[in-house]
Coordinates of C-alpha atoms in Angstrom, one line a residue:
X1 CA 103.8 -27.0 0.3
X2 CA 105.9 -29.5 -1.8
X3 CA 109.1 -31.2 -0.5
X4 CA 112.1 -32.7 -2.5
X5 CA 111.5 -36.4 -3.9
X6 CA 114.3 -37.7 -1.6
X7 CA 112.3 -36.8 1.5
X8 CA 108.9 -38.2 0.2
X9 CA 110.4 -41.6 -1.1
X10 CA 112.1 -42.7 2.1
X11 CA 110.1 -41.4 4.9
X12 CA 111.2 -44.2 7.2
X13 CA 114.9 -42.8 7.2
X14 CA 113.9 -39.3 7.9
X15 CA 111.5 -40.3 10.8
X16 CA 114.3 -42.3 12.5
X17 CA 116.7 -39.1 12.3
X18 CA 114.0 -36.8 13.7
X19 CA 112.9 -38.9 16.4
X20 CA 116.4 -39.6 17.4
X21 CA 117.1 -36.1 17.6
X22 CA 113.8 -35.5 19.9
X23 CA 115.0 -38.2 22.0
X24 CA 118.5 -36.8 22.3
X25 CA 117.3 -33.2 23.0
X26 CA 114.7 -34.3 25.4
X27 CA 116.6 -36.4 27.6
X28 CA 119.5 -34.1 27.7
X29 CA 117.3 -31.1 28.4
X30 CA 115.9 -33.2 31.5
X31 CA 119.1 -34.1 32.7
X32 CA 121.0 -30.8 32.8
X33 CA 118.0 -28.7 34.1
X34 CA 117.3 -31.2 36.9
X35 CA 120.8 -31.0 37.9
X36 CA 120.6 -27.2 38.3
X37 CA 117.3 -26.9 40.3
X38 CA 117.9 -29.9 42.5
X39 CA 121.3 -28.2 43.6
X40 CA 119.5 -24.9 44.3
X41 CA 116.4 -26.4 45.7
X42 CA 117.4 -26.5 49.3
X43 CA 118.9 -22.6 49.2
X44 CA 116.0 -21.2 47.4
X45 CA 113.2 -23.1 49.2
X46 CA 112.2 -20.2 51.6
X47 CA 108.6 -20.5 51.8
X48 CA 106.5 -22.1 54.6
X49 CA 103.3 -23.2 52.9
X50 CA 104.5 -24.4 49.2
X51 CA 107.6 -25.8 48.1
X52 CA 109.5 -22.6 46.1
X53 CA 112.8 -24.1 45.5
X54 CA 112.7 -23.7 41.6
X55 CA 115.6 -21.9 40.1
X56 CA 113.5 -19.8 37.8
X57 CA 111.5 -16.6 38.3
X58 CA 113.5 -16.0 41.4
X59 CA 112.7 -13.2 43.7
X60 CA 115.3 -11.5 46.0
X61 CA 114.9 -9.1 49.2
X62 CA 117.5 -7.5 51.2
X63 CA 118.1 -10.5 53.2
X64 CA 116.7 -13.6 51.3
X65 CA 116.5 -15.1 47.9
X66 CA 113.3 -17.1 47.1
X67 CA 112.8 -19.4 44.1
X68 CA 109.3 -19.9 42.5
X69 CA 107.0 -22.8 42.7
X70 CA 109.0 -26.3 42.1
X71 CA 106.1 -27.1 39.7
X72 CA 107.5 -24.9 37.2
X73 CA 110.7 -26.9 37.1
X74 CA 108.9 -30.2 37.2
X75 CA 107.0 -29.4 34.5
X76 CA 109.8 -28.3 32.2
X77 CA 111.8 -31.3 33.2
X78 CA 109.3 -33.9 32.9
X79 CA 107.6 -32.4 29.8
X80 CA 111.1 -32.9 28.0
X81 CA 111.8 -36.3 29.7
X82 CA 108.6 -38.0 28.6
X83 CA 108.6 -36.7 25.0
X84 CA 112.0 -37.7 24.8
X85 CA 111.4 -41.1 25.9
X86 CA 108.5 -41.2 23.3
X87 CA 110.7 -40.1 20.7
X88 CA 113.2 -43.0 21.7
X89 CA 110.6 -45.4 21.2
X90 CA 109.4 -44.2 18.0
X91 CA 113.2 -44.2 16.9
X92 CA 113.3 -47.7 18.0
X93 CA 110.1 -48.6 15.9
X94 CA 111.2 -47.0 12.7
X95 CA 114.9 -48.6 13.2
X96 CA 113.3 -52.0 13.0
X97 CA 110.9 -51.0 10.1
X98 CA 114.1 -49.8 8.3
X99 CA 115.8 -53.1 8.9
X100 CA 112.9 -55.2 8.0
X101 CA 112.4 -53.3 4.6
X102 CA 116.2 -53.6 3.8
X103 CA 115.9 -57.4 4.7
X104 CA 113.2 -58.2 2.6
X105 CA 114.6 -56.1 -0.2
X106 CA 118.1 -57.9 0.0
X107 CA 116.4 -61.4 -0.2
X108 CA 114.5 -60.4 -3.3
X109 CA 110.9 -60.8 -1.5
X110 CA 110.0 -57.3 -3.0
X111 CA 110.0 -56.1 -6.4
X112 CA 109.4 -53.2 -8.2
X113 CA 106.1 -52.6 -10.0
X114 CA 104.5 -49.6 -11.8
X115 CA 102.6 -48.3 -8.6
X116 CA 101.6 -44.9 -9.0
X117 CA 99.8 -44.5 -5.5
X118 CA 99.6 -46.1 -2.2
X119 CA 96.3 -47.3 -1.1
X120 CA 97.0 -48.5 2.3
X121 CA 94.4 -46.6 4.3
X122 CA 96.3 -47.4 7.7
X123 CA 99.4 -45.6 6.5
X124 CA 97.6 -42.7 5.2
X125 CA 96.0 -42.4 8.5
X126 CA 99.0 -42.7 10.5
X127 CA 100.4 -39.7 9.0
X128 CA 97.5 -37.4 10.1
X129 CA 97.6 -38.8 13.7
X130 CA 101.3 -38.0 13.7
X131 CA 100.7 -34.4 12.3
X132 CA 98.1 -33.9 14.9
X133 CA 100.3 -35.3 17.8
X134 CA 103.3 -33.3 16.6
X135 CA 101.1 -30.0 16.7
X136 CA 100.1 -30.7 20.3
X137 CA 103.6 -31.7 21.3
X138 CA 104.8 -28.4 19.5
X139 CA 102.6 -26.2 21.5
X140 CA 103.5 -27.6 24.8
X141 CA 107.3 -27.6 23.9
X142 CA 107.0 -24.1 22.8
X143 CA 105.3 -23.2 26.2
X144 CA 108.2 -24.5 28.1
X145 CA 110.8 -23.0 26.1
X146 CA 109.2 -19.4 26.7
X147 CA 108.7 -20.3 30.1
X148 CA 112.3 -21.3 30.6
X149 CA 113.5 -18.2 28.6
X150 CA 111.4 -15.9 30.6
X151 CA 112.3 -17.2 33.9
X152 CA 115.9 -17.4 33.1
X153 CA 116.0 -13.6 32.2
X154 CA 114.1 -12.8 35.6
X155 CA 116.3 -14.8 37.5
X156 CA 119.2 -13.0 36.0
X157 CA 117.8 -9.8 36.6
X158 CA 117.2 -10.3 40.3
X159 CA 120.7 -11.9 40.8
X160 CA 122.1 -8.6 39.3
X161 CA 120.5 -6.9 42.2
X162 CA 121.7 -9.2 44.8
X163 CA 125.5 -8.9 43.5
X164 CA 125.2 -5.1 43.5
X165 CA 123.9 -5.4 47.1
X166 CA 126.7 -7.8 48.2
X167 CA 129.3 -5.4 46.8
X168 CA 127.6 -2.4 48.0
X169 CA 127.8 -1.1 44.4
X170 CA 127.1 2.5 43.7
X171 CA 127.8 5.0 40.9
X172 CA 129.9 3.7 38.0
X173 CA 130.1 0.1 39.6
X174 CA 126.3 0.0 39.8
X175 CA 126.1 1.0 36.1
X176 CA 128.7 -1.7 35.2
X177 CA 126.9 -4.6 36.9
X178 CA 123.6 -3.4 35.6
X179 CA 124.3 -3.1 32.1
X180 CA 127.6 -4.4 31.3
X181 CA 128.1 -7.7 33.1
X182 CA 126.7 -10.8 31.2
X183 CA 124.1 -13.1 32.9
X184 CA 127.0 -16.1 32.7
X185 CA 129.2 -13.9 34.9
X186 CA 126.2 -12.8 37.4
X187 CA 125.4 -16.6 37.9
X188 CA 129.0 -17.6 38.2
X189 CA 129.3 -15.0 41.1
X190 CA 126.1 -16.5 42.8
X191 CA 127.6 -19.9 42.4
X192 CA 130.2 -18.8 45.0
X193 CA 128.7 -16.0 46.8
X194 CA 125.1 -17.2 47.8
X195 CA 125.4 -18.7 51.2
X196 CA 124.8 -22.4 51.8
X197 CA 121.9 -23.8 53.9
X198 CA 123.3 -26.5 56.1
X199 CA 120.3 -26.6 58.5
X200 CA 118.4 -28.4 55.6
X201 CA 120.4 -30.2 52.7
X202 CA 123.6 -28.6 51.6
X203 CA 124.3 -28.2 48.0
X204 CA 127.3 -30.4 47.8
X205 CA 129.7 -28.2 46.0
X206 CA 130.0 -25.8 43.4
X207 CA 128.5 -26.2 40.0
X208 CA 128.5 -24.4 36.7
X209 CA 124.9 -23.0 37.0
X210 CA 125.3 -20.8 34.0
X211 CA 126.8 -23.3 31.6
X212 CA 124.0 -25.7 32.5
X213 CA 121.2 -23.4 32.2
X214 CA 122.1 -21.8 29.0
X215 CA 122.6 -25.4 27.8
X216 CA 119.3 -26.2 28.7
X217 CA 117.8 -23.1 26.9
X218 CA 119.4 -23.9 23.8
X219 CA 118.2 -27.6 24.0
X220 CA 114.6 -26.5 25.1
X221 CA 114.5 -24.5 21.6
X222 CA 116.0 -27.1 19.7
X223 CA 113.6 -29.8 21.0
X224 CA 110.5 -27.6 19.9
X225 CA 112.5 -27.0 16.4
X226 CA 112.5 -30.9 15.6
X227 CA 108.9 -31.2 16.5
X228 CA 107.8 -28.2 14.3
X229 CA 109.7 -30.2 11.5
X230 CA 108.0 -33.2 12.2
X231 CA 104.6 -31.3 12.0
X232 CA 105.4 -30.1 8.6
X233 CA 107.0 -33.2 7.3
X234 CA 103.8 -35.3 8.5
X235 CA 101.5 -32.8 6.9
X236 CA 103.0 -32.9 3.8
X237 CA 103.2 -36.6 3.8
X238 CA 99.4 -36.7 4.6
X239 CA 98.9 -34.3 1.8
X240 CA 100.8 -36.2 -0.7
X241 CA 99.1 -39.4 0.1
X242 CA 95.7 -37.7 -0.2
X243 CA 96.7 -36.2 -3.6
X244 CA 96.8 -32.8 -2.6
X245 CA 100.5 -32.0 -2.5
X246 CA 100.6 -31.8 -6.2
X247 CA 103.9 -33.9 -6.2
X248 CA 104.5 -37.6 -7.4
X249 CA 103.0 -40.5 -5.3
X250 CA 105.5 -42.6 -3.3
X251 CA 105.5 -46.2 -2.1
X252 CA 106.0 -46.8 1.4
X253 CA 106.4 -50.5 1.7
X254 CA 109.1 -50.6 -0.9
X255 CA 110.9 -47.3 0.0
X256 CA 111.9 -46.9 -3.8
X257 CA 110.8 -44.6 -6.6
X258 CA 108.1 -46.2 -8.8
X259 CA 108.8 -47.4 -12.0
X260 CA 107.6 -45.0 -14.9
X261 CA 105.8 -46.5 -17.7
X262 CA 106.7 -45.1 -21.0
X263 CA 104.1 -43.5 -22.9
X264 CA 104.6 -46.3 -26.1
X265 CA 104.1 -49.1 -23.9
X266 CA 101.0 -47.4 -22.4
X267 CA 99.7 -47.1 -25.8
X268 CA 100.5 -50.6 -27.1
X269 CA 98.8 -52.3 -23.9
X270 CA 95.8 -50.1 -24.9
X271 CA 95.9 -51.2 -28.6
X272 CA 96.3 -54.7 -27.7
X273 CA 93.5 -54.7 -25.2
X274 CA 91.1 -53.1 -28.2
X275 CA 92.0 -55.7 -30.4
X276 CA 91.1 -58.3 -28.3

């Protein structure tokens, strides 16, 4: 796969953008999701031996509503938080690198030379390492996004039964709740109808659970998409540096397109060396 020249000639800039998006999506996902499951934790935690206060994969009975193991919510929250903080660190690193390159260029300490390849082995290996790391993180984020989506659908389905039971629905009303009422409306009903548990810790008011959960779902998949792009981008850069991409070589240190030497100048240089 060959990328356009503008992506290959200025990788520092594109890495800054991509890692910045990862930081934004990861930290925001952790915040929005933690607001929901911490709000519902005391209400859903009805287990005696384990902590089952997670708002995903909820199960209901005629008299109770119980969440899933809290480890599910912890895994999704802290996976995105840690990766988001890592993206923030990488963004700062590449921002500093861009500033240093632009400063050297502005002071005239860099010059354009007819460079046709970058021989710095350290830079070549960094793309490979980043590609491998991006692959591992992409798999991790896909698992969190899939787990969240499946758990959200399961929770919505269980809440439908609870709403129908609370309304004593039957006939057309039951069909309406089962097939026409959206998950957003179902979750809105549960925000107001699900009883509080003052004997443990009160929820502390009403929140928009549907909005927060749907925002979290979109952000989890968006965060996964950013790291897929990073995986593809690092792989293409690694192939380019290894001479397998079929494109033009790039100069990382200068960040500009190498100067092309005309064929006439090449022939004159060869003739001069031969005469000498």
